[in-house]
Amino acid sequence: MNKSVNKVFLVGRLTRNPELRHTTTNKAVCAFGLATNRTRKTETGEKQEEADFHRIVAWDKLAEFCDTYLRKGRMVHVEGRLQNRTYTGQDGIEKYTTEIVAEEIMMLDKMPDEVKESLDAKNASNG
C-alpha cells in the first residue's frame, strides 16, 4: 500500500492571541495555541476533564486571516496536518517540536466586539 494520510481535525479554544510575523522572504506566518478538552474516567469511575495543548501554525493568507479575526478564547475548528521539526533554541540546544500546520480554520463562536471595532476602524480609514 503506497497511500498515506496525515490529517488532523481539532475543535478547541485559543490559549493566547495569534502572533503574526514574516519570514526573510516576506511570507506571513501566524502561530497560536489551541486547547482541546477530553473526558476520561478515573479508577473510581468518576469523569474527569483533561486538556491537551497544541501549537497551530498558519501560512500566507490564512496567517493574515488568523491575525485579523482570532483572539484568545475564541472557539475554532482547525483542519491541517502534523509536522515534526527541530530547531536550535536561544540556549543553543537543539529542540524538537510537533505542531499542526493549518489548512482550514472555521470560527465557531460570535466575533468579539474588539475584533468588530478593529475591523470597522480599518474599513473606515480605507473607505
PDB file of N, CA, C and O in Angstrom, residues 8 10 15-19 21 29-36 52-59 78 81-83 85 87 96-102:
ATOM      1  N   VAL A   8      -5.375  16.159  10.493  1.00  0.00           N
ATOM      2  CA  VAL A   8      -5.755  16.446  11.874  1.00  0.00           C
ATOM      3  C   VAL A   8      -7.003  17.329  11.868  1.00  0.00           C
ATOM      4  O   VAL A   8      -7.087  18.285  11.092  1.00  0.00           O
ATOM      5  N   LEU A  10      -9.240  19.424  14.784  1.00  0.00           N
ATOM      6  CA  LEU A  10      -9.318  19.838  16.182  1.00  0.00           C
ATOM      7  C   LEU A  10     -10.415  20.875  16.359  1.00  0.00           C
ATOM      8  O   LEU A  10     -10.608  21.734  15.493  1.00  0.00           O
ATOM      9  N   THR A  15      -5.559  29.609  23.289  1.00  0.00           N
ATOM     10  CA  THR A  15      -4.989  29.845  24.620  1.00  0.00           C
ATOM     11  C   THR A  15      -4.259  31.183  24.696  1.00  0.00           C
ATOM     12  O   THR A  15      -3.907  31.631  25.778  1.00  0.00           O
ATOM     13  N   ARG A  16      -4.013  31.793  23.546  1.00  0.00           N
ATOM     14  CA  ARG A  16      -3.366  33.111  23.503  1.00  0.00           C
ATOM     15  C   ARG A  16      -3.695  33.758  22.167  1.00  0.00           C
ATOM     16  O   ARG A  16      -4.133  33.089  21.240  1.00  0.00           O
ATOM     17  N   ASN A  17      -3.472  35.062  22.070  1.00  0.00           N
ATOM     18  CA  ASN A  17      -3.690  35.758  20.806  1.00  0.00           C
ATOM     19  C   ASN A  17      -2.686  35.270  19.771  1.00  0.00           C
ATOM     20  O   ASN A  17      -1.534  34.961  20.111  1.00  0.00           O
ATOM     21  N   PRO A  18      -3.084  35.219  18.502  1.00  0.00           N
ATOM     22  CA  PRO A  18      -2.161  34.809  17.444  1.00  0.00           C
ATOM     23  C   PRO A  18      -0.982  35.784  17.336  1.00  0.00           C
ATOM     24  O   PRO A  18      -1.128  36.974  17.600  1.00  0.00           O
ATOM     25  N   GLU A  19       0.173  35.246  16.961  1.00  0.00           N
ATOM     26  CA  GLU A  19       1.382  36.056  16.768  1.00  0.00           C
ATOM     27  C   GLU A  19       1.756  35.995  15.294  1.00  0.00           C
ATOM     28  O   GLU A  19       2.171  34.947  14.801  1.00  0.00           O
ATOM     29  N   ARG A  21       4.101  37.070  12.128  1.00  0.00           N
ATOM     30  CA  ARG A  21       5.430  37.568  11.755  1.00  0.00           C
ATOM     31  C   ARG A  21       5.640  37.256  10.284  1.00  0.00           C
ATOM     32  O   ARG A  21       4.803  36.611   9.652  1.00  0.00           O
ATOM     33  N   VAL A  29       3.450  34.268   8.485  1.00  0.00           N
ATOM     34  CA  VAL A  29       3.270  33.061   9.288  1.00  0.00           C
ATOM     35  C   VAL A  29       2.685  33.482  10.633  1.00  0.00           C
ATOM     36  O   VAL A  29       3.114  34.466  11.228  1.00  0.00           O
ATOM     37  N   CYS A  30       1.679  32.751  11.077  1.00  0.00           N
ATOM     38  CA  CYS A  30       0.983  33.085  12.317  1.00  0.00           C
ATOM     39  C   CYS A  30       0.922  31.836  13.182  1.00  0.00           C
ATOM     40  O   CYS A  30       0.596  30.759  12.690  1.00  0.00           O
ATOM     41  N   ALA A  31       1.218  31.984  14.469  1.00  0.00           N
ATOM     42  CA  ALA A  31       1.180  30.853  15.392  1.00  0.00           C
ATOM     43  C   ALA A  31       0.284  31.188  16.583  1.00  0.00           C
ATOM     44  O   ALA A  31       0.217  32.336  17.016  1.00  0.00           O
ATOM     45  N   PHE A  32      -0.416  30.174  17.070  1.00  0.00           N
ATOM     46  CA  PHE A  32      -1.220  30.341  18.281  1.00  0.00           C
ATOM     47  C   PHE A  32      -1.398  28.999  18.959  1.00  0.00           C
ATOM     48  O   PHE A  32      -1.180  27.945  18.368  1.00  0.00           O
ATOM     49  N   GLY A  33      -1.778  29.054  20.213  1.00  0.00           N
ATOM     50  CA  GLY A  33      -2.035  27.848  20.979  1.00  0.00           C
ATOM     51  C   GLY A  33      -3.510  27.513  20.959  1.00  0.00           C
ATOM     52  O   GLY A  33      -4.366  28.409  20.922  1.00  0.00           O
ATOM     53  N   LEU A  34      -3.815  26.228  20.984  1.00  0.00           N
ATOM     54  CA  LEU A  34      -5.194  25.755  20.998  1.00  0.00           C
ATOM     55  C   LEU A  34      -5.330  24.690  22.080  1.00  0.00           C
ATOM     56  O   LEU A  34      -4.498  23.778  22.162  1.00  0.00           O
ATOM     57  N   ALA A  35      -6.362  24.813  22.912  1.00  0.00           N
ATOM     58  CA  ALA A  35      -6.635  23.811  23.941  1.00  0.00           C
ATOM     59  C   ALA A  35      -7.856  22.996  23.532  1.00  0.00           C
ATOM     60  O   ALA A  35      -8.866  23.555  23.111  1.00  0.00           O
ATOM     61  N   THR A  36      -7.729  21.686  23.628  1.00  0.00           N
ATOM     62  CA  THR A  36      -8.858  20.789  23.395  1.00  0.00           C
ATOM     63  C   THR A  36      -9.107  20.018  24.687  1.00  0.00           C
ATOM     64  O   THR A  36      -8.164  19.663  25.396  1.00  0.00           O
ATOM     65  N   ASP A  52      -5.640  19.103  26.408  1.00  0.00           N
ATOM     66  CA  ASP A  52      -4.426  18.928  25.612  1.00  0.00           C
ATOM     67  C   ASP A  52      -4.145  20.272  24.951  1.00  0.00           C
ATOM     68  O   ASP A  52      -5.067  20.993  24.571  1.00  0.00           O
ATOM     69  N   PHE A  53      -2.883  20.588  24.808  1.00  0.00           N
ATOM     70  CA  PHE A  53      -2.491  21.875  24.229  1.00  0.00           C
ATOM     71  C   PHE A  53      -1.708  21.642  22.940  1.00  0.00           C
ATOM     72  O   PHE A  53      -0.823  20.790  22.892  1.00  0.00           O
ATOM     73  N   HIS A  54      -2.054  22.403  21.913  1.00  0.00           N
ATOM     74  CA  HIS A  54      -1.481  22.222  20.585  1.00  0.00           C
ATOM     75  C   HIS A  54      -0.942  23.545  20.063  1.00  0.00           C
ATOM     76  O   HIS A  54      -1.520  24.602  20.322  1.00  0.00           O
ATOM     77  N   ARG A  55       0.138  23.467  19.308  1.00  0.00           N
ATOM     78  CA  ARG A  55       0.675  24.646  18.629  1.00  0.00           C
ATOM     79  C   ARG A  55       0.169  24.602  17.191  1.00  0.00           C
ATOM     80  O   ARG A  55       0.394  23.618  16.479  1.00  0.00           O
ATOM     81  N   ILE A  56      -0.515  25.672  16.773  1.00  0.00           N
ATOM     82  CA  ILE A  56      -1.064  25.768  15.425  1.00  0.00           C
ATOM     83  C   ILE A  56      -0.256  26.803  14.654  1.00  0.00           C
ATOM     84  O   ILE A  56       0.034  27.886  15.169  1.00  0.00           O
ATOM     85  N   VAL A  57       0.099  26.470  13.406  1.00  0.00           N
ATOM     86  CA  VAL A  57       0.832  27.388  12.540  1.00  0.00           C
ATOM     87  C   VAL A  57       0.064  27.539  11.232  1.00  0.00           C
ATOM     88  O   VAL A  57      -0.350  26.545  10.633  1.00  0.00           O
ATOM     89  N   ALA A  58      -0.143  28.785  10.817  1.00  0.00           N
ATOM     90  CA  ALA A  58      -0.829  29.070   9.554  1.00  0.00           C
ATOM     91  C   ALA A  58       0.090  29.933   8.690  1.00  0.00           C
ATOM     92  O   ALA A  58       0.858  30.745   9.218  1.00  0.00           O
ATOM     93  N   TRP A  59      -0.009  29.769   7.386  1.00  0.00           N
ATOM     94  CA  TRP A  59       0.857  30.486   6.445  1.00  0.00           C
ATOM     95  C   TRP A  59       0.044  31.356   5.491  1.00  0.00           C
ATOM     96  O   TRP A  59      -1.126  31.092   5.236  1.00  0.00           O
ATOM     97  N   VAL A  78     -10.044  23.551  13.471  1.00  0.00           N
ATOM     98  CA  VAL A  78      -8.805  23.594  12.686  1.00  0.00           C
ATOM     99  C   VAL A  78      -8.649  22.278  11.946  1.00  0.00           C
ATOM    100  O   VAL A  78      -8.777  21.206  12.537  1.00  0.00           O
ATOM    101  N   ARG A  81      -2.387  19.362   9.127  1.00  0.00           N
ATOM    102  CA  ARG A  81      -1.522  18.177   9.160  1.00  0.00           C
ATOM    103  C   ARG A  81      -0.501  18.320  10.280  1.00  0.00           C
ATOM    104  O   ARG A  81      -0.123  19.432  10.656  1.00  0.00           O
ATOM    105  N   LEU A  82      -0.047  17.194  10.802  1.00  0.00           N
ATOM    106  CA  LEU A  82       1.008  17.186  11.810  1.00  0.00           C
ATOM    107  C   LEU A  82       2.358  17.409  11.154  1.00  0.00           C
ATOM    108  O   LEU A  82       2.622  16.891  10.065  1.00  0.00           O
ATOM    109  N   GLN A  83       3.185  18.190  11.826  1.00  0.00           N
ATOM    110  CA  GLN A  83       4.552  18.407  11.329  1.00  0.00           C
ATOM    111  C   GLN A  83       5.503  18.331  12.518  1.00  0.00           C
ATOM    112  O   GLN A  83       5.276  18.966  13.547  1.00  0.00           O
ATOM    113  N   ARG A  85       9.472  18.989  13.701  1.00  0.00           N
ATOM    114  CA  ARG A  85      10.670  19.686  13.251  1.00  0.00           C
ATOM    115  C   ARG A  85      11.609  19.923  14.421  1.00  0.00           C
ATOM    116  O   ARG A  85      11.196  19.864  15.581  1.00  0.00           O
ATOM    117  N   TYR A  87      14.698  22.592  15.920  1.00  0.00           N
ATOM    118  CA  TYR A  87      15.227  23.953  15.834  1.00  0.00           C
ATOM    119  C   TYR A  87      16.212  24.156  16.979  1.00  0.00           C
ATOM    120  O   TYR A  87      16.217  23.403  17.949  1.00  0.00           O
ATOM    121  N   TYR A  96      13.026  19.764  19.768  1.00  0.00           N
ATOM    122  CA  TYR A  96      12.126  19.029  18.886  1.00  0.00           C
ATOM    123  C   TYR A  96      10.707  19.469  19.199  1.00  0.00           C
ATOM    124  O   TYR A  96      10.338  19.606  20.363  1.00  0.00           O
ATOM    125  N   THR A  97       9.892  19.705  18.184  1.00  0.00           N
ATOM    126  CA  THR A  97       8.515  20.112  18.410  1.00  0.00           C
ATOM    127  C   THR A  97       7.587  19.468  17.393  1.00  0.00           C
ATOM    128  O   THR A  97       7.992  19.142  16.287  1.00  0.00           O
ATOM    129  N   THR A  98       6.353  19.281  17.815  1.00  0.00           N
ATOM    130  CA  THR A  98       5.288  18.822  16.930  1.00  0.00           C
ATOM    131  C   THR A  98       4.248  19.919  16.881  1.00  0.00           C
ATOM    132  O   THR A  98       3.856  20.462  17.917  1.00  0.00           O
ATOM    133  N   GLU A  99       3.831  20.284  15.687  1.00  0.00           N
ATOM    134  CA  GLU A  99       2.829  21.341  15.527  1.00  0.00           C
ATOM    135  C   GLU A  99       1.848  20.939  14.439  1.00  0.00           C
ATOM    136  O   GLU A  99       2.101  20.022  13.667  1.00  0.00           O
ATOM    137  N   ILE A 100       0.722  21.637  14.412  1.00  0.00           N
ATOM    138  CA  ILE A 100      -0.279  21.411  13.378  1.00  0.00           C
ATOM    139  C   ILE A 100      -0.178  22.552  12.386  1.00  0.00           C
ATOM    140  O   ILE A 100      -0.274  23.721  12.774  1.00  0.00           O
ATOM    141  N   VAL A 101       0.064  22.223  11.129  1.00  0.00           N
ATOM    142  CA  VAL A 101       0.075  23.225  10.070  1.00  0.00           C
ATOM    143  C   VAL A 101      -1.356  23.319   9.564  1.00  0.00           C
ATOM    144  O   VAL A 101      -1.890  22.367   8.993  1.00  0.00           O
ATOM    145  N   ALA A 102      -1.994  24.471   9.809  1.00  0.00           N
ATOM    146  CA  ALA A 102      -3.406  24.649   9.465  1.00  0.00           C
ATOM    147  C   ALA A 102      -3.593  24.795   7.970  1.00  0.00           C
ATOM    148  O   ALA A 102      -2.828  25.488   7.299  1.00  0.00           O
TER     149      ALA A 102
END
